[in-house]
CSV table of N, CA and C in Angstrom, one decimal:
chain,number,residue,atom,x,y,z
A,1,ARG,N,102.3,97.2,75.3
A,1,ARG,CA,103.3,96.5,76.1
A,1,ARG,C,102.9,95.0,76.1
A,2,SER,N,103.8,94.2,76.2
A,2,SER,CA,103.5,92.7,76.3
A,2,SER,C,103.3,92.4,77.8
A,3,ASN,N,102.5,91.3,78.0
A,3,ASN,CA,102.2,90.8,79.3
A,3,ASN,C,103.0,89.6,79.6
A,4,ASN,N,104.0,89.7,80.4
A,4,ASN,CA,104.9,88.6,80.7
A,4,ASN,C,104.3,87.7,81.8
A,5,LEU,N,104.0,86.5,81.5
A,5,LEU,CA,103.4,85.6,82.5
A,5,LEU,C,104.4,85.2,83.5
A,6,VAL,N,104.3,85.6,84.8
A,6,VAL,CA,105.2,85.3,85.8
A,6,VAL,C,104.9,84.0,86.5
A,7,LYS,N,103.6,83.8,86.8
A,7,LYS,CA,103.2,82.6,87.5
A,7,LYS,C,101.7,82.3,87.3
A,8,THR,N,101.3,81.0,87.4
A,8,THR,CA,99.9,80.6,87.4
A,8,THR,C,99.7,79.8,88.7
A,9,LEU,N,98.7,80.3,89.4
A,9,LEU,CA,98.4,79.6,90.7
A,9,LEU,C,97.0,79.0,90.6
A,10,THR,N,96.7,77.9,91.4
A,10,THR,CA,95.4,77.3,91.4
A,10,THR,C,95.0,77.3,92.9
A,11,THR,N,93.7,77.7,93.1
A,11,THR,CA,93.2,77.7,94.5
A,11,THR,C,91.8,77.0,94.5
A,12,SER,N,91.5,76.4,95.6
A,12,SER,CA,90.2,75.8,95.8
A,12,SER,C,89.2,76.7,96.6
A,13,SER,N,89.7,77.9,96.9
A,13,SER,CA,88.9,78.9,97.7
A,13,SER,C,88.5,80.1,96.7
A,14,PRO,N,87.3,80.5,96.8
A,14,PRO,CA,86.9,81.7,95.9
A,14,PRO,C,87.4,83.0,96.5
A,15,ASP,N,87.9,83.0,97.7
A,15,ASP,CA,88.3,84.3,98.4
A,15,ASP,C,89.8,84.4,98.1
A,16,ILE,N,90.2,85.5,97.5
A,16,ILE,CA,91.6,85.7,97.1
A,16,ILE,C,92.0,87.1,97.7
A,17,LYS,N,93.1,87.1,98.5
A,17,LYS,CA,93.7,88.3,99.0
A,17,LYS,C,95.0,88.5,98.3
A,18,ILE,N,95.2,89.8,97.8
A,18,ILE,CA,96.5,90.1,97.2
A,18,ILE,C,97.1,91.3,97.9
A,19,GLU,N,98.4,91.2,98.2
A,19,GLU,CA,99.1,92.3,98.8
A,19,GLU,C,100.3,92.6,98.0
A,20,LEU,N,100.5,93.8,97.7
A,20,LEU,CA,101.7,94.2,96.8
A,20,LEU,C,102.6,95.2,97.6
A,21,PHE,N,103.8,94.8,97.6
A,21,PHE,CA,104.9,95.6,98.3
A,21,PHE,C,105.9,96.0,97.3
A,22,ASP,N,106.7,97.1,97.6
A,22,ASP,CA,107.9,97.3,96.8
A,22,ASP,C,108.9,96.2,97.2
A,23,ASN,N,109.5,95.7,96.1
A,23,ASN,CA,110.5,94.6,96.3
A,23,ASN,C,111.9,95.3,96.3
A,24,GLY,N,112.5,95.3,97.4
A,24,GLY,CA,113.8,95.9,97.5
A,24,GLY,C,113.7,97.3,98.1
A,25,ASP,N,114.5,98.3,97.5
A,25,ASP,CA,114.5,99.6,98.0
A,25,ASP,C,113.2,100.3,97.7
A,26,ILE,N,112.7,101.1,98.6
A,26,ILE,CA,111.5,102.0,98.4
A,26,ILE,C,112.0,103.1,97.5
A,27,ASP,N,111.7,103.1,96.2
A,27,ASP,CA,112.3,104.1,95.3
A,27,ASP,C,111.3,104.9,94.5
A,28,GLY,N,110.0,104.9,95.0
A,28,GLY,CA,109.0,105.7,94.3
A,28,GLY,C,108.3,105.0,93.1
A,29,ASP,N,108.3,103.7,93.1
A,29,ASP,CA,107.6,102.9,92.0
A,29,ASP,C,106.1,103.1,92.2
A,30,THR,N,105.4,103.4,91.1
A,30,THR,CA,103.9,103.4,91.1
A,30,THR,C,103.4,102.4,90.1
A,31,ILE,N,102.3,101.8,90.4
A,31,ILE,CA,101.7,100.8,89.5
A,31,ILE,C,100.2,100.9,89.3
A,32,THR,N,99.7,100.4,88.3
A,32,THR,CA,98.3,100.2,88.1
A,32,THR,C,98.1,98.7,87.9
A,33,VAL,N,97.1,98.2,88.6
A,33,VAL,CA,96.8,96.7,88.6
A,33,VAL,C,95.4,96.5,87.9
A,34,TYR,N,95.4,95.5,87.0
A,34,TYR,CA,94.2,95.1,86.3
A,34,TYR,C,93.8,93.7,86.7
A,35,ASP,N,92.5,93.4,86.9
A,35,ASP,CA,92.0,92.1,87.1
A,35,ASP,C,91.0,91.8,85.9
A,36,ASN,N,91.4,90.9,85.1
A,36,ASN,CA,90.6,90.6,83.9
A,36,ASN,C,90.2,91.9,83.1
A,37,ASN,N,91.2,92.7,82.9
A,37,ASN,CA,91.1,94.0,82.1
A,37,ASN,C,90.3,95.1,82.9
A,38,ARG,N,90.0,94.9,84.1
A,38,ARG,CA,89.4,96.0,84.9
A,38,ARG,C,90.4,96.5,85.9
A,39,VAL,N,90.5,97.9,86.0
A,39,VAL,CA,91.4,98.5,86.9
A,39,VAL,C,90.9,98.2,88.4
A,40,ILE,N,91.8,97.7,89.2
A,40,ILE,CA,91.5,97.5,90.6
A,40,ILE,C,92.4,98.3,91.5
A,41,ALA,N,93.5,98.8,91.0
A,41,ALA,CA,94.4,99.7,91.7
A,41,ALA,C,95.0,100.7,90.7
A,42,TYR,N,94.8,102.0,90.9
A,42,TYR,CA,95.2,103.0,89.9
A,42,TYR,C,96.3,103.8,90.5
A,43,ARG,N,97.4,103.8,89.8
A,43,ARG,CA,98.6,104.6,90.2
A,43,ARG,C,98.9,104.6,91.7
A,44,GLN,N,99.0,103.4,92.2
A,44,GLN,CA,99.3,103.3,93.6
A,44,GLN,C,100.8,103.2,93.8
A,45,GLY,N,101.3,103.8,94.9
A,45,GLY,CA,102.7,103.8,95.2
A,45,GLY,C,103.1,102.5,95.9
A,46,LEU,N,104.2,101.9,95.5
A,46,LEU,CA,104.7,100.7,96.2
A,46,LEU,C,105.6,101.1,97.4
A,47,THR,N,105.3,100.6,98.6
A,47,THR,CA,106.1,100.9,99.8
A,47,THR,C,106.2,99.6,100.6
A,48,SER,N,106.7,99.8,101.8
A,48,SER,CA,106.8,98.6,102.7
A,48,SER,C,105.5,98.2,103.3
A,49,LYS,N,104.5,99.1,103.2
A,49,LYS,CA,103.1,98.8,103.6
A,49,LYS,C,102.4,98.3,102.4
A,50,PRO,N,101.6,97.2,102.5
A,50,PRO,CA,101.0,96.6,101.3
A,50,PRO,C,99.8,97.4,100.7
A,51,ILE,N,99.7,97.3,99.4
A,51,ILE,CA,98.5,97.6,98.7
A,51,ILE,C,97.6,96.4,98.8
A,52,THR,N,96.5,96.4,99.5
A,52,THR,CA,95.7,95.2,99.7
A,52,THR,C,94.5,95.2,98.9
A,53,LEU,N,94.3,94.1,98.1
A,53,LEU,CA,93.2,93.9,97.2
A,53,LEU,C,92.5,92.6,97.5
A,54,TYR,N,91.1,92.6,97.5
A,54,TYR,CA,90.4,91.4,97.7
A,54,TYR,C,89.6,91.1,96.4
A,55,VAL,N,89.7,89.8,96.0
A,55,VAL,CA,89.0,89.4,94.8
A,55,VAL,C,88.2,88.1,95.1
A,56,LYS,N,87.0,88.0,94.5
A,56,LYS,CA,86.1,86.9,94.7
A,56,LYS,C,86.0,86.2,93.4
A,57,ALA,N,86.5,84.9,93.4
A,57,ALA,CA,86.3,84.1,92.2
A,57,ALA,C,85.0,83.4,92.3
A,58,SER,N,84.5,82.9,91.1
A,58,SER,CA,83.3,82.1,91.1
A,58,SER,C,83.3,81.1,90.0
A,59,GLU,N,82.3,80.3,89.9
A,59,GLU,CA,82.2,79.3,88.8
A,59,GLU,C,82.0,80.1,87.5
A,60,PHE,N,81.4,81.3,87.6
A,60,PHE,CA,81.2,82.1,86.4
A,60,PHE,C,82.4,82.9,85.9
A,61,GLU,N,83.3,83.2,86.9
A,61,GLU,CA,84.6,83.8,86.6
A,61,GLU,C,85.7,83.2,87.4
A,62,PRO,N,86.1,81.9,86.9
A,62,PRO,CA,87.0,81.2,87.7
A,62,PRO,C,88.5,81.6,87.5
A,63,VAL,N,88.8,82.3,86.4
A,63,VAL,CA,90.2,82.6,86.1
A,63,VAL,C,90.3,84.1,86.2
A,64,HIS,N,91.3,84.5,87.0
A,64,HIS,CA,91.6,86.0,87.2
A,64,HIS,C,93.0,86.2,86.7
A,65,GLU,N,93.1,87.1,85.7
A,65,GLU,CA,94.4,87.5,85.2
A,65,GLU,C,94.8,88.9,85.8
A,66,PHE,N,95.8,88.9,86.6
A,66,PHE,CA,96.2,90.1,87.2
A,66,PHE,C,97.4,90.6,86.4
A,67,VAL,N,97.3,91.9,86.0
A,67,VAL,CA,98.4,92.5,85.2
A,67,VAL,C,98.9,93.7,86.0
A,68,MET,N,100.2,93.7,86.3
A,68,MET,CA,100.8,94.9,86.9
A,68,MET,C,101.5,95.7,85.9
A,69,VAL,N,101.1,97.0,85.8
A,69,VAL,CA,101.7,97.9,84.8
A,69,VAL,C,102.5,99.0,85.6
A,70,ALA,N,103.7,99.2,85.1
A,70,ALA,CA,104.6,100.2,85.7
A,70,ALA,C,104.2,101.6,85.2
A,71,ASN,N,103.8,102.5,86.1
A,71,ASN,CA,103.5,103.8,85.7
A,71,ASN,C,104.8,104.6,85.6
A,72,ASN,N,105.8,104.2,86.4
A,72,ASN,CA,107.1,104.8,86.3
A,72,ASN,C,108.1,103.7,86.7
A,73,LEU,N,109.4,104.1,86.7
A,73,LEU,CA,110.4,103.1,87.1
A,73,LEU,C,111.0,103.4,88.4
A,74,GLY,N,110.5,104.4,89.1
A,74,GLY,CA,111.1,104.8,90.4
A,74,GLY,C,112.6,105.3,90.1
A,75,SER,N,113.3,105.4,91.1
A,75,SER,CA,114.7,105.9,91.0
A,75,SER,C,115.7,104.7,90.7
A,76,ILE,N,115.2,103.5,90.8
A,76,ILE,CA,116.0,102.3,90.5
A,76,ILE,C,115.2,101.4,89.6
A,77,PRO,N,115.4,101.5,88.2
A,77,PRO,CA,114.6,100.6,87.3
A,77,PRO,C,115.1,99.2,87.5
A,78,PRO,N,114.2,98.2,87.1
A,78,PRO,CA,112.8,98.3,86.7
A,78,PRO,C,111.9,98.5,87.9
A,79,ASN,N,110.6,98.5,87.6
A,79,ASN,CA,109.6,98.6,88.7
A,79,ASN,C,109.4,97.2,89.2
A,80,THR,N,109.7,97.0,90.5
A,80,THR,CA,109.6,95.6,91.0
A,80,THR,C,108.7,95.6,92.2
A,81,ALA,N,108.0,94.5,92.3
A,81,ALA,CA,107.0,94.3,93.4
A,81,ALA,C,107.0,92.9,93.9
A,82,LEU,N,106.7,92.7,95.1
A,82,LEU,CA,106.4,91.4,95.7
A,82,LEU,C,104.9,91.3,95.9
A,83,MET,N,104.3,90.3,95.2
A,83,MET,CA,102.9,90.0,95.3
A,83,MET,C,102.7,88.8,96.2
A,84,VAL,N,102.0,89.0,97.3
A,84,VAL,CA,101.7,88.0,98.3
A,84,VAL,C,100.2,87.6,98.1
A,85,VAL,N,99.9,86.4,97.6
A,85,VAL,CA,98.6,85.9,97.4
A,85,VAL,C,98.2,84.9,98.5
A,86,THR,N,97.1,85.2,99.2
A,86,THR,CA,96.6,84.3,100.2
A,86,THR,C,95.2,83.8,99.9
A,87,SER,N,95.1,82.5,99.8
A,87,SER,CA,93.8,81.9,99.4
A,87,SER,C,93.7,80.5,99.9
A,88,GLY,N,92.6,80.1,100.5
A,88,GLY,CA,92.4,78.7,100.9
A,88,GLY,C,93.4,78.3,102.0
A,89,GLY,N,93.9,79.2,102.8
A,89,GLY,CA,94.8,78.9,103.8
A,89,GLY,C,96.2,78.8,103.3
A,90,LYS,N,96.5,79.0,102.1
A,90,LYS,CA,97.8,79.0,101.5
A,90,LYS,C,98.3,80.4,101.2
A,91,ARG,N,99.7,80.5,101.2
A,91,ARG,CA,100.3,81.8,100.9
A,91,ARG,C,101.3,81.6,99.9
A,92,TYR,N,101.3,82.4,98.8
A,92,TYR,CA,102.2,82.4,97.7
A,92,TYR,C,102.9,83.7,97.6
A,93,GLU,N,104.2,83.6,97.3
A,93,GLU,CA,105.0,84.9,97.1
A,93,GLU,C,105.4,84.9,95.6
A,94,VAL,N,105.1,86.0,94.9
A,94,VAL,CA,105.5,86.1,93.5
A,94,VAL,C,106.3,87.4,93.3
A,95,PHE,N,107.4,87.3,92.7
A,95,PHE,CA,108.3,88.4,92.5
A,95,PHE,C,107.9,88.9,91.1
A,96,MET,N,107.5,90.2,91.0
A,96,MET,CA,107.1,90.7,89.7
A,96,MET,C,108.0,91.9,89.3
A,97,SER,N,108.2,92.1,88.0
A,97,SER,CA,109.0,93.2,87.4
A,97,SER,C,108.3,93.7,86.2
A,98,ALA,N,108.3,95.0,86.1
A,98,ALA,CA,107.6,95.6,84.9
A,98,ALA,C,108.4,96.9,84.5
A,99,ASP,N,108.4,97.2,83.2
A,99,ASP,CA,109.1,98.4,82.7
A,99,ASP,C,108.2,99.0,81.6
A,100,GLU,N,108.8,99.9,80.8
A,100,GLU,CA,108.1,100.5,79.7
A,100,GLU,C,107.7,99.6,78.6
A,101,LYS,N,108.3,98.4,78.5
A,101,LYS,CA,108.0,97.5,77.4
A,101,LYS,C,107.2,96.3,77.8
A,102,GLN,N,107.3,95.9,79.1
A,102,GLN,CA,106.7,94.7,79.6
A,102,GLN,C,106.0,94.9,80.9
A,103,ASN,N,104.7,94.3,80.9
A,103,ASN,CA,104.0,94.2,82.2
A,103,ASN,C,104.2,92.9,82.8
A,104,ALA,N,103.8,92.7,84.0
A,104,ALA,CA,103.9,91.4,84.7
A,104,ALA,C,102.5,90.9,85.0
A,105,LYS,N,102.3,89.6,84.6
A,105,LYS,CA,101.0,89.0,84.7
A,105,LYS,C,101.1,87.7,85.6
A,106,VAL,N,100.0,87.6,86.5
A,106,VAL,CA,99.9,86.4,87.4
A,106,VAL,C,98.4,86.0,87.1
A,107,VAL,N,98.3,84.7,86.8
A,107,VAL,CA,97.0,84.1,86.6
A,107,VAL,C,96.6,83.2,87.8
A,108,ILE,N,95.4,83.5,88.3
A,108,ILE,CA,94.9,82.6,89.5
A,108,ILE,C,93.7,81.9,89.0
A,109,ARG,N,93.7,80.6,89.1
A,109,ARG,CA,92.6,79.8,88.6
A,109,ARG,C,91.9,79.2,89.8
A,110,TYR,N,90.6,79.4,89.9
A,110,TYR,CA,89.8,78.9,91.0
A,110,TYR,C,89.2,77.5,90.5
A,111,VAL,N,89.5,76.5,91.2
A,111,VAL,CA,88.9,75.1,91.0
A,111,VAL,C,88.2,74.7,92.2
A,112,PRO,N,86.9,74.8,92.2
A,112,PRO,CA,86.1,74.4,93.5
A,112,PRO,C,86.4,72.9,93.8
A,113,PRO,N,86.4,72.6,95.2
A,113,PRO,CA,86.6,71.3,95.6
A,113,PRO,C,85.5,70.4,95.1
A,114,GLU,N,85.8,69.1,94.8
A,114,GLU,CA,84.8,68.1,94.4
A,114,GLU,C,83.8,68.0,95.5
A,115,LYS,N,82.5,67.9,95.2
A,115,LYS,CA,81.5,67.7,96.2
A,115,LYS,C,81.1,66.2,96.4
Protein backbone atom coordinates (compact mmCIF):
# COMPACT_ATOMS: atom_id res chain seq x y z
CA ARG A 1 0.00 0.00 0.00
CA SER A 2 1.16 3.52 -0.63
CA ASN A 3 1.41 6.05 2.21
CA ASN A 4 -0.47 9.20 1.29
CA LEU A 5 0.98 12.23 3.16
CA VAL A 6 -2.00 14.09 4.60
CA LYS A 7 -0.19 16.72 6.70
CA THR A 8 3.15 17.72 8.19
CA LEU A 9 3.07 19.45 11.59
CA THR A 10 5.88 21.11 13.54
CA THR A 11 5.90 21.35 17.33
CA SER A 12 8.31 22.85 19.86
CA SER A 13 7.13 20.46 22.59
CA PRO A 14 8.42 16.89 22.88
CA ASP A 15 5.08 15.75 24.34
CA ILE A 16 2.60 14.75 21.66
CA LYS A 17 -0.93 13.51 22.32
CA ILE A 18 -2.88 11.90 19.51
CA GLU A 19 -6.58 11.12 19.59
CA LEU A 20 -8.31 9.19 16.82
CA PHE A 21 -12.08 9.23 16.31
CA ASP A 22 -14.33 7.82 13.61
CA ASN A 23 -15.01 10.68 11.21
CA GLY A 24 -18.69 10.65 10.33
CA ASP A 25 -20.93 7.65 10.94
CA ILE A 26 -19.72 5.00 13.40
CA ASP A 27 -19.62 2.14 10.90
CA GLY A 28 -17.19 -0.43 12.30
CA ASP A 29 -13.90 0.95 10.94
CA THR A 30 -10.81 -0.65 12.48
CA ILE A 31 -7.26 0.66 12.11
CA THR A 32 -3.68 -0.14 12.95
CA VAL A 33 -1.41 2.85 13.65
CA TYR A 34 2.36 2.89 13.19
CA ASP A 35 4.84 5.42 14.60
CA ASN A 36 8.14 5.24 12.68
CA ASN A 37 7.26 1.68 11.56
CA ARG A 38 6.42 0.53 15.13
CA VAL A 39 2.86 -0.57 15.89
CA ILE A 40 1.37 1.70 18.57
CA ALA A 41 -2.31 0.74 18.11
CA TYR A 42 -3.32 -2.66 16.72
CA ARG A 43 -6.71 -3.33 15.14
CA GLN A 44 -8.48 -0.66 17.19
CA GLY A 45 -12.08 0.20 16.45
CA LEU A 46 -12.88 3.82 15.63
CA THR A 47 -15.82 5.24 17.59
CA SER A 48 -16.95 8.56 19.04
CA LYS A 49 -14.62 7.85 22.00
CA PRO A 50 -10.98 8.53 21.12
CA ILE A 51 -8.15 6.08 20.76
CA THR A 52 -5.58 8.07 22.78
CA LEU A 53 -1.85 7.70 22.14
CA TYR A 54 1.05 9.53 23.78
CA VAL A 55 4.38 9.97 22.01
CA LYS A 56 7.57 11.57 23.27
CA ALA A 57 9.80 13.22 20.67
CA SER A 58 13.46 13.92 21.35
CA GLU A 59 16.53 15.36 19.68
CA PHE A 60 17.47 11.75 18.87
CA GLU A 61 14.07 11.01 17.31
CA PRO A 62 12.68 14.40 16.25
CA VAL A 63 10.52 13.17 13.35
CA HIS A 64 7.54 10.90 13.89
CA GLU A 65 5.76 9.40 10.90
CA PHE A 66 2.31 8.18 11.87
CA VAL A 67 0.70 5.83 9.37
CA MET A 68 -2.94 4.81 9.67
CA VAL A 69 -3.71 1.49 8.00
CA ALA A 70 -7.30 0.45 7.36
CA ASN A 71 -7.90 -3.10 8.61
CA ASN A 72 -11.36 -2.96 7.06
CA LEU A 73 -13.59 -0.38 5.41
CA GLY A 74 -16.52 -0.57 7.82
CA SER A 75 -19.99 -0.48 6.32
CA ILE A 76 -19.34 2.89 4.59
CA PRO A 77 -16.03 2.90 2.64
CA PRO A 78 -13.41 4.32 2.84
CA ASN A 79 -12.06 4.08 6.39
CA THR A 80 -12.08 7.66 7.72
CA ALA A 81 -10.72 9.09 10.94
CA LEU A 82 -10.31 12.43 12.62
CA MET A 83 -6.86 12.74 14.19
CA VAL A 84 -6.57 15.39 16.89
CA VAL A 85 -2.95 16.24 17.73
CA THR A 86 -2.25 18.25 20.89
CA SER A 87 1.29 19.47 21.54
CA GLY A 88 2.84 22.60 23.00
CA GLY A 89 -0.55 24.06 23.88
CA LYS A 90 -1.71 23.83 20.24
CA ARG A 91 -4.42 21.61 18.82
CA TYR A 92 -4.50 20.38 15.24
CA GLU A 93 -7.31 18.51 13.50
CA VAL A 94 -6.36 16.25 10.59
CA PHE A 95 -8.91 14.34 8.50
CA MET A 96 -7.52 10.99 7.37
CA SER A 97 -8.81 8.43 4.88
CA ALA A 98 -7.45 4.96 4.10
CA ASP A 99 -8.54 1.97 2.01
CA GLU A 100 -7.09 -1.26 0.60
CA LYS A 101 -4.72 0.63 -1.71
CA GLN A 102 -3.68 3.65 0.33
CA ASN A 103 -2.70 4.41 3.92
CA ALA A 104 -2.87 7.88 5.51
CA LYS A 105 0.34 9.43 6.87
CA VAL A 106 0.91 12.39 9.19
CA VAL A 107 4.44 13.59 9.93
CA ILE A 108 5.15 15.47 13.16
CA ARG A 109 8.48 17.27 13.42
CA TYR A 110 9.86 18.27 16.80
CA VAL A 111 11.95 21.45 16.69
CA PRO A 112 13.13 22.40 20.21
CA PRO A 113 12.93 26.11 21.04
CA GLU A 114 16.16 28.09 20.73
CA LYS A 115 18.01 28.40 24.02
